[in-house]
mmCIF file with all atom_site columns, C-alpha atoms in Angstrom:
data_model
loop_
_atom_site.group_PDB
_atom_site.id
_atom_site.type_symbol
_atom_site.label_atom_id
_atom_site.label_alt_id
_atom_site.label_comp_id
_atom_site.label_asym_id
_atom_site.label_entity_id
_atom_site.label_seq_id
_atom_site.pdbx_PDB_ins_code
_atom_site.Cartn_x
_atom_site.Cartn_y
_atom_site.Cartn_z
_atom_site.occupancy
_atom_site.B_iso_or_equiv
_atom_site.pdbx_formal_charge
_atom_site.auth_seq_id
_atom_site.auth_comp_id
_atom_site.auth_asym_id
_atom_site.auth_atom_id
_atom_site.pdbx_PDB_model_num
ATOM 1   C CA . ALA A 1 1   ? 0.047   0.081  -0.020  1.00 0.00 ? 1   ALA A CA 1
ATOM 2   C CA . GLU A 1 2   ? 1.265   3.431  -0.569  1.00 0.00 ? 2   GLU A CA 1
ATOM 3   C CA . ALA A 1 3   ? 2.006   5.815  2.134   1.00 0.00 ? 3   ALA A CA 1
ATOM 4   C CA . MET A 1 4   ? -0.658  8.496  2.809   1.00 0.00 ? 4   MET A CA 1
ATOM 5   C CA . ASP A 1 5   ? 0.693   11.774 1.390   1.00 0.00 ? 5   ASP A CA 1
ATOM 6   C CA . LEU A 1 6   ? -0.915  14.142 4.151   1.00 0.00 ? 6   LEU A CA 1
ATOM 7   C CA . ASP A 1 7   ? -0.592  17.801 3.734   1.00 0.00 ? 7   ASP A CA 1
ATOM 8   C CA . VAL A 1 8   ? 1.790   19.636 6.209   1.00 0.00 ? 8   VAL A CA 1
ATOM 9   C CA . GLU A 1 9   ? 0.915   23.195 6.702   1.00 0.00 ? 9   GLU A CA 1
ATOM 10  C CA . LEU A 1 10  ? 4.179   25.201 6.208   1.00 0.00 ? 10  LEU A CA 1
ATOM 11  C CA . SER A 1 11  ? 2.731   28.614 6.298   1.00 0.00 ? 11  SER A CA 1
ATOM 12  C CA . THR A 1 12  ? 3.366   29.928 9.744   1.00 0.00 ? 12  THR A CA 1
ATOM 13  C CA . GLY A 1 13  ? 3.647   33.638 10.106  1.00 0.00 ? 13  GLY A CA 1
ATOM 14  C CA . ARG A 1 14  ? 6.963   35.424 9.577   1.00 0.00 ? 14  ARG A CA 1
ATOM 15  C CA . PHE A 1 15  ? 9.055   32.411 10.430  1.00 0.00 ? 15  PHE A CA 1
ATOM 16  C CA . GLU A 1 16  ? 10.816  30.466 7.504   1.00 0.00 ? 16  GLU A CA 1
ATOM 17  C CA . PRO A 1 17  ? 10.145  26.862 7.352   1.00 0.00 ? 17  PRO A CA 1
ATOM 18  C CA . ALA A 1 18  ? 13.596  25.767 8.511   1.00 0.00 ? 18  ALA A CA 1
ATOM 19  C CA . SER A 1 19  ? 14.152  23.573 11.713  1.00 0.00 ? 19  SER A CA 1
ATOM 20  C CA . GLU A 1 20  ? 17.163  25.898 12.761  1.00 0.00 ? 20  GLU A CA 1
ATOM 21  C CA . ALA A 1 21  ? 15.242  29.131 12.376  1.00 0.00 ? 21  ALA A CA 1
ATOM 22  C CA . PHE A 1 22  ? 12.333  27.887 14.304  1.00 0.00 ? 22  PHE A CA 1
ATOM 23  C CA . ALA A 1 23  ? 14.207  26.350 16.920  1.00 0.00 ? 23  ALA A CA 1
ATOM 24  C CA . ALA A 1 24  ? 16.135  29.628 17.645  1.00 0.00 ? 24  ALA A CA 1
ATOM 25  C CA . ALA A 1 25  ? 12.493  31.545 17.401  1.00 0.00 ? 25  ALA A CA 1
ATOM 26  C CA . THR A 1 26  ? 11.181  29.262 20.224  1.00 0.00 ? 26  THR A CA 1
ATOM 27  C CA . ARG A 1 27  ? 14.001  30.207 22.373  1.00 0.00 ? 27  ARG A CA 1
ATOM 28  C CA . LEU A 1 28  ? 13.929  34.001 21.614  1.00 0.00 ? 28  LEU A CA 1
ATOM 29  C CA . GLN A 1 29  ? 10.262  34.300 21.265  1.00 0.00 ? 29  GLN A CA 1
ATOM 30  C CA . PRO A 1 30  ? 8.392   31.335 22.450  1.00 0.00 ? 30  PRO A CA 1
ATOM 31  C CA . SER A 1 31  ? 5.121   32.277 20.887  1.00 0.00 ? 31  SER A CA 1
ATOM 32  C CA . ALA A 1 32  ? 2.327   29.956 19.373  1.00 0.00 ? 32  ALA A CA 1
ATOM 33  C CA . ALA A 1 33  ? 3.648   30.778 15.884  1.00 0.00 ? 33  ALA A CA 1
ATOM 34  C CA . ALA A 1 34  ? 7.132   30.000 16.662  1.00 0.00 ? 34  ALA A CA 1
ATOM 35  C CA . TRP A 1 35  ? 6.327   26.477 18.044  1.00 0.00 ? 35  TRP A CA 1
ATOM 36  C CA . SER A 1 36  ? 3.664   25.934 15.289  1.00 0.00 ? 36  SER A CA 1
ATOM 37  C CA . GLY A 1 37  ? 6.483   26.480 12.723  1.00 0.00 ? 37  GLY A CA 1
ATOM 38  C CA . ALA A 1 38  ? 8.916   24.347 14.595  1.00 0.00 ? 38  ALA A CA 1
ATOM 39  C CA . GLY A 1 39  ? 6.390   21.428 14.527  1.00 0.00 ? 39  GLY A CA 1
ATOM 40  C CA . ALA A 1 40  ? 5.887   22.064 10.812  1.00 0.00 ? 40  ALA A CA 1
ATOM 41  C CA . ALA A 1 41  ? 9.668   22.058 10.134  1.00 0.00 ? 41  ALA A CA 1
ATOM 42  C CA . ARG A 1 42  ? 10.171  18.823 12.182  1.00 0.00 ? 42  ARG A CA 1
ATOM 43  C CA . LEU A 1 43  ? 7.309   17.045 10.392  1.00 0.00 ? 43  LEU A CA 1
ATOM 44  C CA . ALA A 1 44  ? 8.938   18.263 7.067   1.00 0.00 ? 44  ALA A CA 1
ATOM 45  C CA . ALA A 1 45  ? 12.188  16.636 8.344   1.00 0.00 ? 45  ALA A CA 1
ATOM 46  C CA . GLY A 1 46  ? 10.390  13.331 9.241   1.00 0.00 ? 46  GLY A CA 1
ATOM 47  C CA . ALA A 1 47  ? 10.641  13.707 13.002  1.00 0.00 ? 47  ALA A CA 1
ATOM 48  C CA . ALA A 1 48  ? 6.985   13.174 14.044  1.00 0.00 ? 48  ALA A CA 1
ATOM 49  C CA . ALA A 1 49  ? 7.592   12.727 17.786  1.00 0.00 ? 49  ALA A CA 1
ATOM 50  C CA . GLU A 1 50  ? 9.474   16.238 18.112  1.00 0.00 ? 50  GLU A CA 1
ATOM 51  C CA . ALA A 1 51  ? 7.001   17.724 15.787  1.00 0.00 ? 51  ALA A CA 1
ATOM 52  C CA . LEU A 1 52  ? 4.192   16.514 18.057  1.00 0.00 ? 52  LEU A CA 1
ATOM 53  C CA . THR A 1 53  ? 5.882   18.038 21.207  1.00 0.00 ? 53  THR A CA 1
ATOM 54  C CA . ALA A 1 54  ? 6.284   21.426 19.405  1.00 0.00 ? 54  ALA A CA 1
ATOM 55  C CA . LEU A 1 55  ? 2.865   21.564 18.172  1.00 0.00 ? 55  LEU A CA 1
ATOM 56  C CA . ASP A 1 56  ? 1.388   20.716 21.515  1.00 0.00 ? 56  ASP A CA 1
ATOM 57  C CA . GLU A 1 57  ? 3.284   23.617 22.960  1.00 0.00 ? 57  GLU A CA 1
ATOM 58  C CA . ALA A 1 58  ? 1.896   25.777 20.037  1.00 0.00 ? 58  ALA A CA 1
ATOM 59  C CA . LEU A 1 59  ? -1.519  24.854 20.918  1.00 0.00 ? 59  LEU A CA 1
ATOM 60  C CA . ARG A 1 60  ? -0.944  25.445 24.521  1.00 0.00 ? 60  ARG A CA 1
ATOM 61  C CA . HIS A 1 61  ? -0.160  29.085 23.673  1.00 0.00 ? 61  HIS A CA 1
ATOM 62  C CA . ASN A 1 62  ? -3.151  29.346 21.337  1.00 0.00 ? 62  ASN A CA 1
ATOM 63  C CA . SER A 1 63  ? -5.554  26.570 20.769  1.00 0.00 ? 63  SER A CA 1
ATOM 64  C CA . THR A 1 64  ? -7.345  28.085 17.764  1.00 0.00 ? 64  THR A CA 1
ATOM 65  C CA . LEU A 1 65  ? -4.373  27.540 15.355  1.00 0.00 ? 65  LEU A CA 1
ATOM 66  C CA . SER A 1 66  ? -5.926  25.258 12.576  1.00 0.00 ? 66  SER A CA 1
ATOM 67  C CA . ASP A 1 67  ? -2.613  24.619 10.872  1.00 0.00 ? 67  ASP A CA 1
ATOM 68  C CA . ALA A 1 68  ? -0.984  23.623 14.062  1.00 0.00 ? 68  ALA A CA 1
ATOM 69  C CA . GLN A 1 69  ? -3.957  21.218 14.669  1.00 0.00 ? 69  GLN A CA 1
ATOM 70  C CA . SER A 1 70  ? -3.775  19.837 11.247  1.00 0.00 ? 70  SER A CA 1
ATOM 71  C CA . ASN A 1 71  ? -0.054  19.222 11.610  1.00 0.00 ? 71  ASN A CA 1
ATOM 72  C CA . ARG A 1 72  ? -0.601  17.697 14.867  1.00 0.00 ? 72  ARG A CA 1
ATOM 73  C CA . GLY A 1 73  ? -2.895  15.180 13.096  1.00 0.00 ? 73  GLY A CA 1
ATOM 74  C CA . VAL A 1 74  ? -0.072  14.396 10.571  1.00 0.00 ? 74  VAL A CA 1
ATOM 75  C CA . ALA A 1 75  ? 2.200   13.779 13.565  1.00 0.00 ? 75  ALA A CA 1
ATOM 76  C CA . LEU A 1 76  ? -0.124  11.588 15.271  1.00 0.00 ? 76  LEU A CA 1
ATOM 77  C CA . TRP A 1 77  ? -1.002  9.446  12.058  1.00 0.00 ? 77  TRP A CA 1
ATOM 78  C CA . ARG A 1 78  ? 2.777   8.848  11.601  1.00 0.00 ? 78  ARG A CA 1
ATOM 79  C CA . LEU A 1 79  ? 3.100   7.804  15.206  1.00 0.00 ? 79  LEU A CA 1
ATOM 80  C CA . GLY A 1 80  ? 0.173   5.347  14.612  1.00 0.00 ? 80  GLY A CA 1
ATOM 81  C CA . ASP A 1 81  ? -2.530  7.035  16.497  1.00 0.00 ? 81  ASP A CA 1
ATOM 82  C CA . ARG A 1 82  ? -5.307  7.006  13.843  1.00 0.00 ? 82  ARG A CA 1
ATOM 83  C CA . ALA A 1 83  ? -8.117  8.050  16.105  1.00 0.00 ? 83  ALA A CA 1
ATOM 84  C CA . GLY A 1 84  ? -6.257  11.016 17.392  1.00 0.00 ? 84  GLY A CA 1
ATOM 85  C CA . ALA A 1 85  ? -5.119  12.086 14.022  1.00 0.00 ? 85  ALA A CA 1
ATOM 86  C CA . LEU A 1 86  ? -8.646  11.922 12.785  1.00 0.00 ? 86  LEU A CA 1
ATOM 87  C CA . ALA A 1 87  ? -9.847  14.029 15.651  1.00 0.00 ? 87  ALA A CA 1
ATOM 88  C CA . ALA A 1 88  ? -7.264  16.554 15.033  1.00 0.00 ? 88  ALA A CA 1
ATOM 89  C CA . PHE A 1 89  ? -8.083  16.985 11.413  1.00 0.00 ? 89  PHE A CA 1
ATOM 90  C CA . THR A 1 90  ? -11.672 17.436 12.155  1.00 0.00 ? 90  THR A CA 1
ATOM 91  C CA . LEU A 1 91  ? -10.964 19.921 14.901  1.00 0.00 ? 91  LEU A CA 1
ATOM 92  C CA . ALA A 1 92  ? -8.567  21.820 12.399  1.00 0.00 ? 92  ALA A CA 1
ATOM 93  C CA . VAL A 1 93  ? -11.404 21.806 9.844   1.00 0.00 ? 93  VAL A CA 1
ATOM 94  C CA . ARG A 1 94  ? -13.852 23.247 12.588  1.00 0.00 ? 94  ARG A CA 1
ATOM 95  C CA . LEU A 1 95  ? -11.313 26.124 13.589  1.00 0.00 ? 95  LEU A CA 1
ATOM 96  C CA . ASP A 1 96  ? -10.873 27.070 9.826   1.00 0.00 ? 96  ASP A CA 1
ATOM 97  C CA . GLY A 1 97  ? -12.834 25.522 7.163   1.00 0.00 ? 97  GLY A CA 1
ATOM 98  C CA . ASN A 1 98  ? -11.443 27.774 4.351   1.00 0.00 ? 98  ASN A CA 1
ATOM 99  C CA . ARG A 1 99  ? -8.113  25.821 3.576   1.00 0.00 ? 99  ARG A CA 1
ATOM 100 C CA . ALA A 1 100 ? -8.096  22.737 1.588   1.00 0.00 ? 100 ALA A CA 1
ATOM 101 C CA . GLY A 1 101 ? -5.308  20.816 3.671   1.00 0.00 ? 101 GLY A CA 1
ATOM 102 C CA . PRO A 1 102 ? -7.282  19.993 6.668   1.00 0.00 ? 102 PRO A CA 1
ATOM 103 C CA . HIS A 1 103 ? -10.100 18.794 4.544   1.00 0.00 ? 103 HIS A CA 1
ATOM 104 C CA . ARG A 1 104 ? -7.839  16.796 2.424   1.00 0.00 ? 104 ARG A CA 1
ATOM 105 C CA . ASN A 1 105 ? -6.160  15.266 5.428   1.00 0.00 ? 105 ASN A CA 1
ATOM 106 C CA . ARG A 1 106 ? -9.426  14.274 7.027   1.00 0.00 ? 106 ARG A CA 1
ATOM 107 C CA . GLY A 1 107 ? -10.571 12.792 3.922   1.00 0.00 ? 107 GLY A CA 1
ATOM 108 C CA . LEU A 1 108 ? -7.369  10.740 3.514   1.00 0.00 ? 108 LEU A CA 1
ATOM 109 C CA . ALA A 1 109 ? -7.745  9.484  7.200   1.00 0.00 ? 109 ALA A CA 1
ATOM 110 C CA . LEU A 1 110 ? -11.379 8.570  6.713   1.00 0.00 ? 110 LEU A CA 1
ATOM 111 C CA . MET A 1 111 ? -10.490 6.622  3.648   1.00 0.00 ? 111 MET A CA 1
ATOM 112 C CA . ALA A 1 112 ? -7.573  4.744  5.276   1.00 0.00 ? 112 ALA A CA 1
ATOM 113 C CA . LEU A 1 113 ? -9.932  3.982  8.352   1.00 0.00 ? 113 LEU A CA 1
ATOM 114 C CA . GLY A 1 114 ? -12.492 2.358  5.926   1.00 0.00 ? 114 GLY A CA 1
ATOM 115 C CA . ARG A 1 115 ? -15.004 5.064  5.721   1.00 0.00 ? 115 ARG A CA 1
ATOM 116 C CA . PRO A 1 116 ? -15.106 5.913  2.206   1.00 0.00 ? 116 PRO A CA 1
ATOM 117 C CA . ALA A 1 117 ? -18.522 7.684  2.058   1.00 0.00 ? 117 ALA A CA 1
ATOM 118 C CA . GLU A 1 118 ? -17.362 10.224 4.651   1.00 0.00 ? 118 GLU A CA 1
ATOM 119 C CA . ALA A 1 119 ? -13.930 10.481 2.941   1.00 0.00 ? 119 ALA A CA 1
ATOM 120 C CA . LEU A 1 120 ? -15.690 11.474 -0.430  1.00 0.00 ? 120 LEU A CA 1
ATOM 121 C CA . ASN A 1 121 ? -17.633 14.360 1.678   1.00 0.00 ? 121 ASN A CA 1
ATOM 122 C CA . ALA A 1 122 ? -14.357 15.696 2.998   1.00 0.00 ? 122 ALA A CA 1
ATOM 123 C CA . LEU A 1 123 ? -12.246 15.388 -0.319  1.00 0.00 ? 123 LEU A CA 1
ATOM 124 C CA . ASN A 1 124 ? -15.057 17.211 -2.210  1.00 0.00 ? 124 ASN A CA 1
ATOM 125 C CA . SER A 1 125 ? -14.687 19.973 0.441   1.00 0.00 ? 125 SER A CA 1
ATOM 126 C CA . ALA A 1 126 ? -10.981 20.060 -0.124  1.00 0.00 ? 126 ALA A CA 1
ATOM 127 C CA . ARG A 1 127 ? -11.708 20.214 -4.009  1.00 0.00 ? 127 ARG A CA 1
ATOM 128 C CA . ARG A 1 128 ? -13.808 23.185 -3.575  1.00 0.00 ? 128 ARG A CA 1
ATOM 129 C CA . ARG A 1 129 ? -11.132 25.147 -1.900  1.00 0.00 ? 129 ARG A CA 1
ATOM 130 C CA . ALA A 1 130 ? -8.242  23.857 -4.156  1.00 0.00 ? 130 ALA A CA 1
ATOM 131 C CA . LEU A 1 131 ? -9.348  24.104 -7.566  1.00 0.00 ? 131 LEU A CA 1
ATOM 132 C CA . GLY A 1 132 ? -6.824  22.904 -10.055 1.00 0.00 ? 132 GLY A CA 1
ATOM 133 C CA . ASP A 1 133 ? -5.031  20.678 -7.476  1.00 0.00 ? 133 ASP A CA 1
ATOM 134 C CA . ALA A 1 134 ? -4.519  17.422 -9.278  1.00 0.00 ? 134 ALA A CA 1
ATOM 135 C CA . ALA A 1 135 ? -3.591  15.510 -6.146  1.00 0.00 ? 135 ALA A CA 1
ATOM 136 C CA . VAL A 1 136 ? -6.918  16.130 -4.585  1.00 0.00 ? 136 VAL A CA 1
ATOM 137 C CA . VAL A 1 137 ? -8.756  15.054 -7.795  1.00 0.00 ? 137 VAL A CA 1
ATOM 138 C CA . VAL A 1 138 ? -6.692  11.771 -7.777  1.00 0.00 ? 138 VAL A CA 1
ATOM 139 C CA . ASP A 1 139 ? -7.806  11.260 -4.092  1.00 0.00 ? 139 ASP A CA 1
ATOM 140 C CA . THR A 1 140 ? -11.453 11.742 -5.063  1.00 0.00 ? 140 THR A CA 1
ATOM 141 C CA . ALA A 1 141 ? -11.032 9.243  -7.865  1.00 0.00 ? 141 ALA A CA 1
ATOM 142 C CA . GLU A 1 142 ? -9.745  6.610  -5.766  1.00 0.00 ? 142 GLU A CA 1
ATOM 143 C CA . VAL A 1 143 ? -12.475 6.920  -3.289  1.00 0.00 ? 143 VAL A CA 1
ATOM 144 C CA . LEU A 1 144 ? -15.181 6.938  -5.892  1.00 0.00 ? 144 LEU A CA 1
ATOM 145 C CA . ASP A 1 145 ? -13.389 3.714  -7.393  1.00 0.00 ? 145 ASP A CA 1
ATOM 146 C CA . THR A 1 146 ? -13.844 2.241  -3.865  1.00 0.00 ? 146 THR A CA 1
ATOM 147 C CA . LEU A 1 147 ? -17.505 3.207  -3.795  1.00 0.00 ? 147 LEU A CA 1
ATOM 148 C CA . LYS A 1 148 ? -17.897 1.435  -7.134  1.00 0.00 ? 148 LYS A CA 1
ATOM 149 C CA . ARG A 1 149 ? -18.892 4.557  -8.703  1.00 0.00 ? 149 ARG A CA 1
ATOM 150 C CA . LYS A 1 150 ? -16.600 3.551  -11.777 1.00 0.00 ? 150 LYS A CA 1
ATOM 151 C CA . ARG A 1 151 ? -17.755 6.259  -14.327 1.00 0.00 ? 151 ARG A CA 1
ATOM 152 C CA . ALA A 1 152 ? -17.408 9.200  -11.915 1.00 0.00 ? 152 ALA A CA 1
ATOM 153 C CA . ALA A 1 153 ? -13.953 7.720  -10.863 1.00 0.00 ? 153 ALA A CA 1
ATOM 154 C CA . TYR A 1 154 ? -12.778 7.545  -14.474 1.00 0.00 ? 154 TYR A CA 1
ATOM 155 C CA . GLU A 1 155 ? -13.950 11.122 -15.260 1.00 0.00 ? 155 GLU A CA 1
ATOM 156 C CA . ALA A 1 156 ? -12.117 12.278 -12.189 1.00 0.00 ? 156 ALA A CA 1
ATOM 157 C CA . PHE A 1 157 ? -8.960  10.494 -13.200 1.00 0.00 ? 157 PHE A CA 1
ATOM 158 C CA . ARG A 1 158 ? -9.228  12.182 -16.497 1.00 0.00 ? 158 ARG A CA 1
ATOM 159 C CA . GLU A 1 159 ? -9.638  15.570 -14.952 1.00 0.00 ? 159 GLU A CA 1
ATOM 160 C CA . ALA A 1 160 ? -6.659  15.203 -12.798 1.00 0.00 ? 160 ALA A CA 1
ATOM 161 C CA . LEU A 1 161 ? -4.373  14.168 -15.742 1.00 0.00 ? 161 LEU A CA 1
ATOM 162 C CA . GLU A 1 162 ? -5.776  17.141 -17.709 1.00 0.00 ? 162 GLU A CA 1
ATOM 163 C CA . LEU A 1 163 ? -4.556  19.244 -14.865 1.00 0.00 ? 163 LEU A CA 1
ATOM 164 C CA . SER A 1 164 ? -1.267  17.607 -14.511 1.00 0.00 ? 164 SER A CA 1
ATOM 165 C CA . PRO A 1 165 ? -0.189  14.860 -16.825 1.00 0.00 ? 165 PRO A CA 1
ATOM 166 C CA . CYS A 1 166 ? 2.413   13.530 -14.410 1.00 0.00 ? 166 CYS A CA 1
ATOM 167 C CA . CYS A 1 167 ? 0.133   13.363 -11.306 1.00 0.00 ? 167 CYS A CA 1
ATOM 168 C CA . LEU A 1 168 ? 0.010   9.633  -11.253 1.00 0.00 ? 168 LEU A CA 1
ATOM 169 C CA . ASP A 1 169 ? 3.876   9.155  -11.847 1.00 0.00 ? 169 ASP A CA 1
ATOM 170 C CA . ASP A 1 170 ? 4.556   8.718  -8.131  1.00 0.00 ? 170 ASP A CA 1
ATOM 171 C CA . ARG A 1 171 ? 1.261   6.985  -7.232  1.00 0.00 ? 171 ARG A CA 1
ATOM 172 C CA . PRO A 1 172 ? 1.351   3.451  -8.849  1.00 0.00 ? 172 PRO A CA 1
ATOM 173 C CA . SER A 1 173 ? -1.730  2.070  -7.056  1.00 0.00 ? 173 SER A CA 1
ATOM 174 C CA . ALA A 1 174 ? -3.865  5.089  -8.387  1.00 0.00 ? 174 ALA A CA 1
ATOM 175 C CA . ARG A 1 175 ? -2.152  4.594  -11.810 1.00 0.00 ? 175 ARG A CA 1
ATOM 176 C CA . GLN A 1 176 ? -3.202  0.843  -11.901 1.00 0.00 ? 176 GLN A CA 1
ATOM 177 C CA . LYS A 1 177 ? -6.925  1.899  -10.993 1.00 0.00 ? 177 LYS A CA 1
ATOM 178 C CA . CYS A 1 178 ? -6.893  4.589  -13.637 1.00 0.00 ? 178 CYS A CA 1
ATOM 179 C CA . LEU A 1 179 ? -5.685  2.022  -16.319 1.00 0.00 ? 179 LEU A CA 1
ATOM 180 C CA . ALA A 1 180 ? -8.134  -0.487 -15.336 1.00 0.00 ? 180 ALA A CA 1
ATOM 181 C CA . LEU A 1 181 ? -11.020 2.090  -15.585 1.00 0.00 ? 181 LEU A CA 1
ATOM 182 C CA . GLU A 1 182 ? -9.765  3.194  -18.830 1.00 0.00 ? 182 GLU A CA 1
ATOM 183 C CA . ALA A 1 183 ? -9.748  -0.235 -20.170 1.00 0.00 ? 183 ALA A CA 1
ATOM 184 C CA . ALA A 1 184 ? -13.246 -0.739 -18.957 1.00 0.00 ? 184 ALA A CA 1
ATOM 185 C CA . ALA A 1 185 ? -14.508 2.335  -20.514 1.00 0.00 ? 185 ALA A CA 1
ATOM 186 C CA . LEU A 1 186 ? -13.061 1.382  -23.879 1.00 0.00 ? 186 LEU A CA 1
ATOM 187 C CA . ARG A 1 187 ? -14.683 -2.059 -23.651 1.00 0.00 ? 187 ARG A CA 1
ATOM 188 C CA . ASP A 1 188 ? -18.046 -0.499 -22.858 1.00 0.00 ? 188 ASP A CA 1
ATOM 189 C CA . GLU A 1 189 ? -17.574 1.948  -25.835 1.00 0.00 ? 189 GLU A CA 1
ATOM 190 C CA . LEU A 1 190 ? -16.749 -0.851 -28.220 1.00 0.00 ? 190 LEU A CA 1
ATOM 191 C CA . GLY A 1 191 ? -19.742 -2.808 -26.882 1.00 0.00 ? 191 GLY A CA 1
ATOM 192 C CA . LEU A 1 192 ? -22.109 0.033  -27.549 1.00 0.00 ? 192 LEU A CA 1
ATOM 193 C CA . ARG A 1 193 ? -20.695 0.492  -31.047 1.00 0.00 ? 193 ARG A CA 1
ATOM 194 C CA . ARG A 1 194 ? -21.114 -3.188 -31.895 1.00 0.00 ? 194 ARG A CA 1
ATOM 195 C CA . ARG A 1 195 ? -24.720 -3.121 -30.628 1.00 0.00 ? 195 ARG A CA 1
ATOM 196 C CA . ALA A 1 196 ? -25.494 0.002  -32.629 1.00 0.00 ? 196 ALA A CA 1
ATOM 197 C CA . SER A 1 197 ? -23.933 -1.452 -35.684 1.00 0.00 ? 197 SER A CA 1
ATOM 198 C CA . ALA A 1 198 ? -26.004 -4.661 -35.328 1.00 0.00 ? 198 ALA A CA 1
ATOM 199 C CA . LEU A 1 199 ? -29.219 -2.576 -34.766 1.00 0.00 ? 199 LEU A CA 1
ATOM 200 C CA . GLY A 1 200 ? -28.136 -0.815 -37.878 1.00 0.00 ? 200 GLY A CA 1
ATOM 201 C CA . ALA A 1 201 ? -27.783 -3.867 -39.923 1.00 0.00 ? 201 ALA A CA 1
ATOM 202 C CA . ALA A 1 202 ? -31.135 -5.365 -38.565 1.00 0.00 ? 202 ALA A CA 1
ATOM 203 C CA . TYR A 1 203 ? -32.986 -2.059 -39.496 1.00 0.00 ? 203 TYR A CA 1
ATOM 204 C CA . ALA A 1 204 ? -31.566 -2.098 -43.056 1.00 0.00 ? 204 ALA A CA 1
ATOM 205 C CA . ALA A 1 205 ? -32.208 -5.764 -43.607 1.00 0.00 ? 205 ALA A CA 1
ATOM 206 C CA . GLY A 1 206 ? -35.861 -5.361 -42.291 1.00 0.00 ? 206 GLY A CA 1
#
């Protein structure tokens, strides 16, 4: 199975997304923004446990930071706390529903937890807030495929490829699903053409 590509929120005030800069900031100005930035930087560096510590500190300073809450969900997910991660993503959406990242993370978590119908709603919310983001469209296509909505899934994959022809290059599972749906669509089209040809021949003969 492919690893979940959760969104890490790196936009955190005036601090640059670099571990050293944020570490210095937390010493010089231990604010919510500094701790949130430190957490995001540690997440980007793959240090989930350190990130969680920083993000918890950020939320202790300011519990309304949606980006810190979403990143906290990413850290929890990577540390194996699925229920905690989903709760964090849900809270991040409640704190600020205008950004696509928390909606997408919530959708990916729901999908991984075997709740595809809820995942689709969350990913559709992400798509409305991230128009033109091929990755979110691919996520939606995969959920639609799981829900056996094959035609809608195929159309979503086609939309994603129009937005970014390389969007499936690093997602082999999604690429295989897309190819299978494309083959099924071609078979359906060929079948329709054959039936139409047979009806035409029967009409001409009659």
